[in-house]
XYZ file of C-alpha atoms in Angstrom:
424
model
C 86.320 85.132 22.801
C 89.303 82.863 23.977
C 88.230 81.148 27.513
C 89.154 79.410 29.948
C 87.747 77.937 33.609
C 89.711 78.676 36.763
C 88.961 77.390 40.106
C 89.446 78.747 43.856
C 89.027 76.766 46.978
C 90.087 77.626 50.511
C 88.628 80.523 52.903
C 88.765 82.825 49.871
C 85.575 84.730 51.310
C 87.668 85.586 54.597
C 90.677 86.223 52.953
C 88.944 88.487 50.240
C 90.756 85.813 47.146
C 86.738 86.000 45.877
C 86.953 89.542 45.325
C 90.837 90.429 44.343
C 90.065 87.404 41.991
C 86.501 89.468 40.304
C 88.379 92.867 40.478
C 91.582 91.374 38.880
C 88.721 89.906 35.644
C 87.136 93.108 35.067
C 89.963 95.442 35.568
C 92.048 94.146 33.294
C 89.164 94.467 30.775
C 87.661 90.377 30.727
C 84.682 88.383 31.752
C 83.801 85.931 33.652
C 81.134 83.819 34.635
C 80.596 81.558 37.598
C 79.923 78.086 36.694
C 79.362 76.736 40.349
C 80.274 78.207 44.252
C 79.735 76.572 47.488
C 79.894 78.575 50.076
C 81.276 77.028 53.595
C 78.804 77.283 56.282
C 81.304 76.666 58.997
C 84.227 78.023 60.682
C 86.025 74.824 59.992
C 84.679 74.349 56.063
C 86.804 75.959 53.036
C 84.530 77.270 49.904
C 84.515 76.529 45.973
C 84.240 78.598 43.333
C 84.846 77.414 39.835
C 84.322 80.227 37.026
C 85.149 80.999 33.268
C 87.312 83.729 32.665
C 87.311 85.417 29.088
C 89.206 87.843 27.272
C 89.604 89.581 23.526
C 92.744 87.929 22.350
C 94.564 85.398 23.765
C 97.271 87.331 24.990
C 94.742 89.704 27.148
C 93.386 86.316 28.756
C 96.686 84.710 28.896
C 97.824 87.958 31.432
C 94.599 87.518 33.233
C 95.116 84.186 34.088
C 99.089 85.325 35.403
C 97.302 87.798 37.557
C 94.632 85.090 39.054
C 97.092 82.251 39.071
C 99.137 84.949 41.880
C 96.523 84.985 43.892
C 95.274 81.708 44.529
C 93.305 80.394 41.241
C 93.870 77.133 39.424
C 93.763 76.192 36.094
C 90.580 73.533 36.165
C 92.009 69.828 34.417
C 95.500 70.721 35.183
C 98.188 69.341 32.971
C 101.704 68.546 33.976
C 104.223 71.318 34.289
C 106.684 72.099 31.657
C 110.009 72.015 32.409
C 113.184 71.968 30.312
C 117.093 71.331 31.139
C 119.336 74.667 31.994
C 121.135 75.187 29.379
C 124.522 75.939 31.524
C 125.145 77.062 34.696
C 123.105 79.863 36.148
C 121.390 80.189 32.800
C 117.624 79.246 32.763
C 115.344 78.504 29.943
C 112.944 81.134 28.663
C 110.056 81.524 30.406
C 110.891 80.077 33.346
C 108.567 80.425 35.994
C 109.320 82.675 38.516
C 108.460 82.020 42.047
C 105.777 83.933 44.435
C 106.592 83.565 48.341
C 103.474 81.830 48.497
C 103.347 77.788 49.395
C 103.125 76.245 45.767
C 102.958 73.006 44.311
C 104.173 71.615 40.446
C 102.092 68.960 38.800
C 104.950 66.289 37.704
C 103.846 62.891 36.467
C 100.435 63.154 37.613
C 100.587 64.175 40.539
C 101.074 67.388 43.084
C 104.529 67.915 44.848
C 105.206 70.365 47.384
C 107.695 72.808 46.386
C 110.576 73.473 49.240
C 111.989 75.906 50.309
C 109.336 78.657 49.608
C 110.515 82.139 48.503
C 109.876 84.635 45.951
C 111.975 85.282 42.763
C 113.216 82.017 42.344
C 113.340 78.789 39.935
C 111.859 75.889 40.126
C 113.807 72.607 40.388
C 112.235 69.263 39.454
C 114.632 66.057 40.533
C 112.591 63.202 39.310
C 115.410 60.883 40.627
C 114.956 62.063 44.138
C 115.096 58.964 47.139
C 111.434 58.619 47.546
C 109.973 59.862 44.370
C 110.151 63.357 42.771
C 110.754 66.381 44.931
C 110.937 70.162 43.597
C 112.216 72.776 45.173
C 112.919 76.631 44.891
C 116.868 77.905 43.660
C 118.192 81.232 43.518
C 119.207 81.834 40.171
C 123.155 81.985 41.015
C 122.473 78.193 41.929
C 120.986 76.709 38.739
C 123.463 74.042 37.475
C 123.544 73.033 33.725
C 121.135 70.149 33.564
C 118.789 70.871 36.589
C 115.013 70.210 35.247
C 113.245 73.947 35.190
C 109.760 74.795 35.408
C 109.127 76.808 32.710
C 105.103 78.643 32.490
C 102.057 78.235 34.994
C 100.781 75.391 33.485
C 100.837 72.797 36.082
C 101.530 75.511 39.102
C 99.113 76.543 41.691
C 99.953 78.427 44.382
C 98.365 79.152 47.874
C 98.130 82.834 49.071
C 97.980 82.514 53.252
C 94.370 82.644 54.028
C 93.051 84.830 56.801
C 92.761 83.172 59.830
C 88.915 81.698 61.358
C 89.318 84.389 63.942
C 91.821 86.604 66.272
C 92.331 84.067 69.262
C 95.684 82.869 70.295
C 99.325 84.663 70.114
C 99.432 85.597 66.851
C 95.537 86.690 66.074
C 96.669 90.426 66.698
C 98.887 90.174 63.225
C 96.460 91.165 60.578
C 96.741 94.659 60.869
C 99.092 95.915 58.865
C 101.006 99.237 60.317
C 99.543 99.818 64.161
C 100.508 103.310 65.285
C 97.401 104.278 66.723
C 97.087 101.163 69.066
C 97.532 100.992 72.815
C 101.284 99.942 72.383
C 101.770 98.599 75.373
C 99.057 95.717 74.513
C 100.794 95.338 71.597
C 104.048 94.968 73.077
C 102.888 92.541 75.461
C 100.821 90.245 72.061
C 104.213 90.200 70.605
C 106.055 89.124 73.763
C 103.260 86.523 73.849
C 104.238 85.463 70.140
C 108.290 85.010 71.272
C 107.151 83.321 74.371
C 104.255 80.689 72.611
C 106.854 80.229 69.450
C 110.037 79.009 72.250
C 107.413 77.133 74.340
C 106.833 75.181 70.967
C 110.461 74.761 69.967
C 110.269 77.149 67.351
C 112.973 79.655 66.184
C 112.760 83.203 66.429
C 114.816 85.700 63.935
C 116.004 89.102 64.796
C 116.871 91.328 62.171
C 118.066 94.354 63.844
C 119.903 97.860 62.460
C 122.454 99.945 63.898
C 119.536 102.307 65.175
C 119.347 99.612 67.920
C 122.675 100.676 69.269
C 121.832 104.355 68.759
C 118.655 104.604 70.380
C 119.667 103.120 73.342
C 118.357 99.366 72.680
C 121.484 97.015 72.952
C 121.389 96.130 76.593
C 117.693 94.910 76.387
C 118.469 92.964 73.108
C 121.853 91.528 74.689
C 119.320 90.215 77.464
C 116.686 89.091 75.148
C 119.720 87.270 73.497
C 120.614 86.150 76.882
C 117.737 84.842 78.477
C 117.204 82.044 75.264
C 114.485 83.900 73.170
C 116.589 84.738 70.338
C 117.577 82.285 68.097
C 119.654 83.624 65.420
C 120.783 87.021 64.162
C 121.018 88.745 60.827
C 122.408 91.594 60.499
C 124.787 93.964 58.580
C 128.126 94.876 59.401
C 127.550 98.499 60.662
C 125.156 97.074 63.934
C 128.297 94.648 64.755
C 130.585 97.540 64.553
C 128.099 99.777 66.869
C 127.250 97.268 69.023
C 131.219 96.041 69.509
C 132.457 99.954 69.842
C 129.554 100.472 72.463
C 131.408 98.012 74.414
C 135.265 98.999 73.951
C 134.657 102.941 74.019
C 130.777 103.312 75.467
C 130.316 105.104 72.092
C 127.705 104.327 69.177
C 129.279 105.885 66.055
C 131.163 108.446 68.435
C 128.263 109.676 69.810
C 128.411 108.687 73.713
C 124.688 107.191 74.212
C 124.201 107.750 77.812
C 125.542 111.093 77.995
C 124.343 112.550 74.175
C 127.891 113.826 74.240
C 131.000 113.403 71.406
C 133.923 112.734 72.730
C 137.266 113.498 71.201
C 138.091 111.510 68.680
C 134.958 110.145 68.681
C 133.983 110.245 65.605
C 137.349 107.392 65.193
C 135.865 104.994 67.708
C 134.204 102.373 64.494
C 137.511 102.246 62.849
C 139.507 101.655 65.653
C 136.748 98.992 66.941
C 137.181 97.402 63.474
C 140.852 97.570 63.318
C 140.749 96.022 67.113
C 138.504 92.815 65.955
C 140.693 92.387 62.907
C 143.911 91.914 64.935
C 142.114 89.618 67.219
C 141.350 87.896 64.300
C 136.868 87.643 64.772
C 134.489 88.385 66.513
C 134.826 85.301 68.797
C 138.206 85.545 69.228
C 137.976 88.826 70.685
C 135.332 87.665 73.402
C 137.713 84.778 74.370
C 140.398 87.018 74.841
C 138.252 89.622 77.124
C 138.358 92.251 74.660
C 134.783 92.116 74.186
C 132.714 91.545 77.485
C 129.155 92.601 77.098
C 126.576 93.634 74.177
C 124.855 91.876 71.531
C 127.698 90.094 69.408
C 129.225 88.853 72.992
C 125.539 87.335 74.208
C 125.713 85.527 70.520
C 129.161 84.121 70.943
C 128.803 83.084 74.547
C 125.366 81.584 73.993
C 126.283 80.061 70.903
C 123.559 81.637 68.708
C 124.011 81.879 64.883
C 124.409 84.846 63.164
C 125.079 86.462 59.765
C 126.390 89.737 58.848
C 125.957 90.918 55.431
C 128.412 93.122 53.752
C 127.713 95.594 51.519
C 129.584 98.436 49.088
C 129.284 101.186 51.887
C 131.394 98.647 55.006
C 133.898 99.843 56.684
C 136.605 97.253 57.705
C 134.703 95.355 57.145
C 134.725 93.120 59.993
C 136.192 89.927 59.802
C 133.058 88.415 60.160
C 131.299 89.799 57.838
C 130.562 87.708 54.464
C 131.403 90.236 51.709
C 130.219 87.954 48.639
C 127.219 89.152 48.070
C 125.608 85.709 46.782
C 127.328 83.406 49.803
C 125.446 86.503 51.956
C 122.354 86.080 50.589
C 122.879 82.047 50.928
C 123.481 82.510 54.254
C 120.197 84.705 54.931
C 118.070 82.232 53.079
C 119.231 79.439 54.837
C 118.359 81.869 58.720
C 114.841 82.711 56.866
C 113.780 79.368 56.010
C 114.291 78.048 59.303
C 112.420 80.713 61.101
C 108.938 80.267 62.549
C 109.230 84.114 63.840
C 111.015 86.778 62.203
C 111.076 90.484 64.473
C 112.634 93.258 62.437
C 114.392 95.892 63.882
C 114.618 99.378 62.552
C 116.216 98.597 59.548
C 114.989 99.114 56.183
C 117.519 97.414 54.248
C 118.204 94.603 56.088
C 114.493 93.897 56.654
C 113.806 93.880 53.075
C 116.697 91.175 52.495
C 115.228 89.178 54.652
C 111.784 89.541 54.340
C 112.430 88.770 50.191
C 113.743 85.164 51.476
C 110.435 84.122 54.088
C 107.947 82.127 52.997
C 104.196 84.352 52.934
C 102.933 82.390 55.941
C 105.938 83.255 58.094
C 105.087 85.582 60.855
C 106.642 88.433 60.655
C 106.940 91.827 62.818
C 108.406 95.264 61.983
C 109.436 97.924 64.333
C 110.426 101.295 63.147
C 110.191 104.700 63.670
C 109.304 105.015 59.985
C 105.592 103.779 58.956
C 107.271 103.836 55.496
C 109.559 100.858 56.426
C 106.611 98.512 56.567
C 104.623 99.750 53.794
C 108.030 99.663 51.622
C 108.327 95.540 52.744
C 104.446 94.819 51.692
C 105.069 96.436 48.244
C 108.084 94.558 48.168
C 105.691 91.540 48.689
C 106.080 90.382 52.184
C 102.677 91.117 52.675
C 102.760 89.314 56.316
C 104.275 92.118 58.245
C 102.983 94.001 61.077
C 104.190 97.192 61.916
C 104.790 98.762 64.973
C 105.591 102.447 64.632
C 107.670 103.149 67.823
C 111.262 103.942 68.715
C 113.040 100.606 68.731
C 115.065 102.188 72.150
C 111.935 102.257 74.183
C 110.209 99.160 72.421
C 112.938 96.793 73.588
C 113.286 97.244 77.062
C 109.557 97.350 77.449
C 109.656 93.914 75.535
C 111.882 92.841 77.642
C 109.926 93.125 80.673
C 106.646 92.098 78.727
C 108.196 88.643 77.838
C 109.375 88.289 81.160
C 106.306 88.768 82.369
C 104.356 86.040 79.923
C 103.833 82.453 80.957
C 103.311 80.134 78.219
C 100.228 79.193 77.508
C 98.871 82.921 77.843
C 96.498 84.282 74.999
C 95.922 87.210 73.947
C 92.422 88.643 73.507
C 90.429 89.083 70.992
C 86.884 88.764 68.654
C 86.757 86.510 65.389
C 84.533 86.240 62.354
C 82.770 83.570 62.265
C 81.659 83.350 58.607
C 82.988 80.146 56.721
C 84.784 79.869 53.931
């Protein structure tokens, strides 16, 4: 039988790698043998298990060792990765290997470099000519120039699945649960106040992602104040929640439907066009706050407090807004570029939008989803962002109760909770 011996290291007892890694073997209908495993007695002490896999044919063994390689396991005597020139502009050799959203690292020349910029779906880019030595890095497949050096196979590619942390202490220990609807929410409201308050207390950036259900369910003023009082640090969003959020303001209307009152006024139904056709003659968004058309909400707490955002077009936009960047590849650019720089991503009742962005973080970015739907979160983890917690809730009532939560946190605050105290 073909063979070949594949090693794990890390907390891959904790994080259950030991197991997904035996399961992924014998489901897929090979062997395997462990050749040696040390165990970490510690909290502090990683574990190493080194183990031949086998298979029938080499083709079974070669798709086993795809399936281990995504979760964690090495090759043992690496080799160098392949790689091979593009053959033209956003054309990339066969075979190319295809990134995870897990941290990875390329073999080139001998040695292990970091690949930036982690995201899944994605090339790899080797620049051996880099200043300071050779540097690889993740690119979209719309920006793969003729010429760049590709990594083509797994040869020479390990990557590192985020491993579950020593215990549940500290702002973000509440985060490994997956989709919380039968939690006291109010604790939970108050851990994740605690993560926005800890991540700004360490001069980190915090990411909202929010949906035009914001507006709707009665959540702008609390996220305008969020905005407001510094916690936010950039926005992503899609056109539609600008053109709520913006008609709110000019006709106290959220898609004609009066939110305070439930009621539809005349015309109402008109109100998004007209804001749209308003913003356009003022020529943006900005523009219209500096010429008091727009005085409160969301969009008007971004321009005045200078905070980034992006709005993503898409085929169903009305307007669209000037704003909004309706080539689809310089939208997702621009969403990389928020995701990448985010230490804290909160997603905000929007299925769409959260899966865009969630497709562009890194696997060991934090990352929170509130929605009415429990279906939005478990649609994201398929999807691969296997990092999100869910809070099932209406986003109207979750924000203002956030709100007073993070106003209510001091840094330094922790939230509570039991670890495990196994190593490895």
């Amino acid at each position: 039988m073909p063979e070949r011996t594949v090693e794990l290291t890390g907390h891959v007892i904790d994080s259950g790698t030991m197991q997904r890694a035996f399961g992924v073997v014998m489901d897929m209908g090979g062997e395997f043998h462990v050749e040696q495993f040390d165990v970490g007695s510690r909290k502090d002490e990683t574990s190493y298990c080194r183990m031949t896999v086998a298979a029938d044919t080499a083709a079974e063994l070669e798709s086993i060792l795809h399936e281990l390689h995504q979760n964690g396991a090495t090759v043992a005597d690496p080799v160098d990765a392949a790689v091979e020139h593009a053959p033209a502009d956003r054309v990339v050799p066969k075979d190319f290997y295809s990134t995870t959203n897990h941290r990875t690292e390329v073999r080139y020349d001998g040695a292990w470099i970091a690949v930036e910029g982690t995201e899944m779906d994605c090339a790899v880019v080797v620049d051996p000519d880099a200043e300071g030595g050779p540097r690889a890095y993740t690119e979209p497949l719309s920006g793969v120039e003729a010429g760049d050096l590709v990594v083509v196979g797994e040869a020479g590619v390990r990557v590192h699945p985020p491993e579950r942390p020593r215990d549940a202490e500290g702002p973000f220990g509440f985060m490994q649960g997956g989709v919380s609807s039968e939690r006291p929410s109010e604790s939970l409201v108050r851990e994740i106040a605690e993560v926005i308050v800890e991540t700004q207390a360490d001069g980190g950036n915090v990411l909202v992602v929010p949906g035009p259900a914001v507006i709707h369910a009665g959540g702008r003023d609390a996220l305008a104040e969020l905005v407001r009082a510094g916690y936010v640090d950039a926005l992503s969003a899609g056109n539609g929640f600008a053109v709520h959020d913006l008609e709110r303001d000019l006709y106290g209307t959220s898609l004609g439907l009066d939110v305070e009152t439930l009621d539809h006024p005349r015309k109402g139904h008109k109100h998004h066009i007209y804001t749209i056709g308003s913003i356009i003659r003022a020529g943006s968004i900005p523009a219209a706050v500096e010429d008091g058309l727009i005085d409160s909400g969301v969009m008007y707490e971004c321009v005045t407090g200078d905070v980034p955002y992006v709005l993503a077009g898409s085929i169903r936009d009305d307007g669209p807004l000037p704003d909004t960047i309706t080539d689809t590849v310089a939208a997702q650019g621009a969403i990389r570029e928020q995701a990448q720089d985010a230490d804290v991503v909160l997603l905000l009742a929007t299925l769409l939008h959260s899966v865009a962005v969630g497709n562009c973080l890194p696997s060991d970015t934090p990352t929170i989803c509130v929605d009415i739907d429990p279906a939005t979160v478990t649609q994201l983890v398929d999807r691969g962002s296997a990092q999100a917690t869910g809070m099932v809730t209406d986003v109207g009532m979750f924000l203002p109760r956030l709100v007073e939560a993070v106003e209510a946190v001091e840094p330094g605050d922790d939230t509570d909770g039991s670890g495990d105290d196994t190593g490895g």
